[in-house]
């Protein structure tokens, strides 16, 4: 899952670069409108990448909780606390994006 999500993040960042390049290179009478559209798409791709990256972080912490098990309760509690905060971050990001 993490490998696929990493590929998603990489792809989203490539899309950001392409949309941004197209916004900069836009020309002609409708340049402003075309550039604005490309910029909007670039911003959406950034948000997609952030959401996928947040999911990577959450998945990684979940795996760490499983690895720790009951062998190290102090570390497990620490990771669970961080995981709860990451879940809140993901919820906040989704709320901001209207999802």
Coordinates of C-alpha atoms in Angstrom, one line a residue:
X1 CA 0.0 0.0 0.0
X2 CA 2.7 2.5 0.9
X3 CA 4.6 1.8 -2.3
X4 CA 1.5 2.6 -4.3
X5 CA 0.8 5.7 -2.3
X6 CA 4.4 6.9 -2.8
X7 CA 3.8 6.5 -6.6
X8 CA 0.6 8.5 -6.3
X9 CA 2.4 11.3 -4.5
X10 CA 5.2 11.3 -7.1
X11 CA 2.6 11.4 -9.9
X12 CA 0.7 14.2 -8.3
X13 CA 3.8 16.3 -8.0
X14 CA 4.7 15.7 -11.6
X15 CA 1.2 16.9 -12.5
X16 CA 1.7 20.0 -10.4
X17 CA 4.9 20.8 -12.3
X18 CA 3.2 20.2 -15.7
X19 CA 0.2 22.4 -14.8
X20 CA 2.4 25.1 -13.4
X21 CA 4.6 25.0 -16.5
X22 CA 1.5 25.3 -18.7
X23 CA 0.2 28.2 -16.7
X24 CA 3.5 30.0 -17.1
X25 CA 3.7 29.2 -20.8
X26 CA 0.1 30.1 -21.7
X27 CA -0.1 32.8 -24.4
X28 CA -2.6 34.5 -26.6
X29 CA -5.7 36.5 -26.0
X30 CA -7.1 34.1 -23.4
X31 CA -3.8 33.7 -21.6
X32 CA -5.1 34.9 -18.2
X33 CA -8.1 32.5 -18.3
X34 CA -6.0 29.6 -19.5
X35 CA -3.3 30.3 -16.9
X36 CA -5.9 30.5 -14.1
X37 CA -7.3 27.2 -15.1
X38 CA -3.9 25.5 -15.1
X39 CA -3.1 27.1 -11.8
X40 CA -6.4 25.8 -10.3
X41 CA -5.6 22.3 -11.5
X42 CA -2.0 22.5 -10.1
X43 CA -3.5 23.5 -6.7
X44 CA -5.9 20.6 -6.8
X45 CA -3.0 18.2 -7.6
X46 CA -1.1 19.6 -4.6
X47 CA -4.0 18.8 -2.4
X48 CA -4.3 15.3 -3.8
X49 CA -0.6 14.8 -3.1
X50 CA -0.9 16.0 0.5
X51 CA -3.8 13.7 1.2
X52 CA -1.9 10.7 -0.2
X53 CA 1.1 11.7 1.9
X54 CA -0.9 12.0 5.0
X55 CA -2.3 8.5 4.4
X56 CA 1.3 7.2 4.0
X57 CA 2.2 8.7 7.4
X58 CA -0.9 7.1 9.0
X59 CA -0.3 3.7 7.5
X60 CA 3.4 3.9 8.7
X61 CA 2.4 4.7 12.2
X62 CA -0.2 1.9 12.2
X63 CA 2.5 -0.6 11.1
X64 CA 4.7 0.7 13.9
X65 CA 2.0 0.1 16.5
X66 CA 1.6 -3.5 15.2
X67 CA 5.4 -4.1 15.2
X68 CA 5.7 -2.7 18.8
X69 CA 2.8 -4.9 20.1
X70 CA 3.0 -5.3 23.8
X71 CA 6.8 -5.6 23.9
X72 CA 7.3 -1.8 24.5
X73 CA 4.2 -0.2 25.9
X74 CA 5.8 3.2 26.3
X75 CA 6.8 3.5 22.7
X76 CA 3.4 2.0 21.6
X77 CA 1.5 4.8 23.6
X78 CA 3.8 7.4 22.0
X79 CA 3.1 6.1 18.5
X80 CA -0.6 5.8 19.2
X81 CA -0.7 9.5 20.4
X82 CA 1.1 10.6 17.3
X83 CA -1.2 8.5 15.2
X84 CA -4.3 10.1 16.8
X85 CA -2.9 13.5 15.9
X86 CA -2.2 12.4 12.3
X87 CA -5.8 11.2 12.1
X88 CA -6.9 14.7 13.2
X89 CA -4.6 16.3 10.5
X90 CA -6.2 14.1 7.8
X91 CA -9.7 15.0 9.0
X92 CA -8.7 18.7 9.0
X93 CA -7.3 18.5 5.5
X94 CA -10.4 16.8 4.2
X95 CA -12.6 19.4 5.9
X96 CA -10.5 22.2 4.3
X97 CA -10.9 20.6 0.9
X98 CA -14.6 20.1 1.4
X99 CA -14.5 16.3 1.1

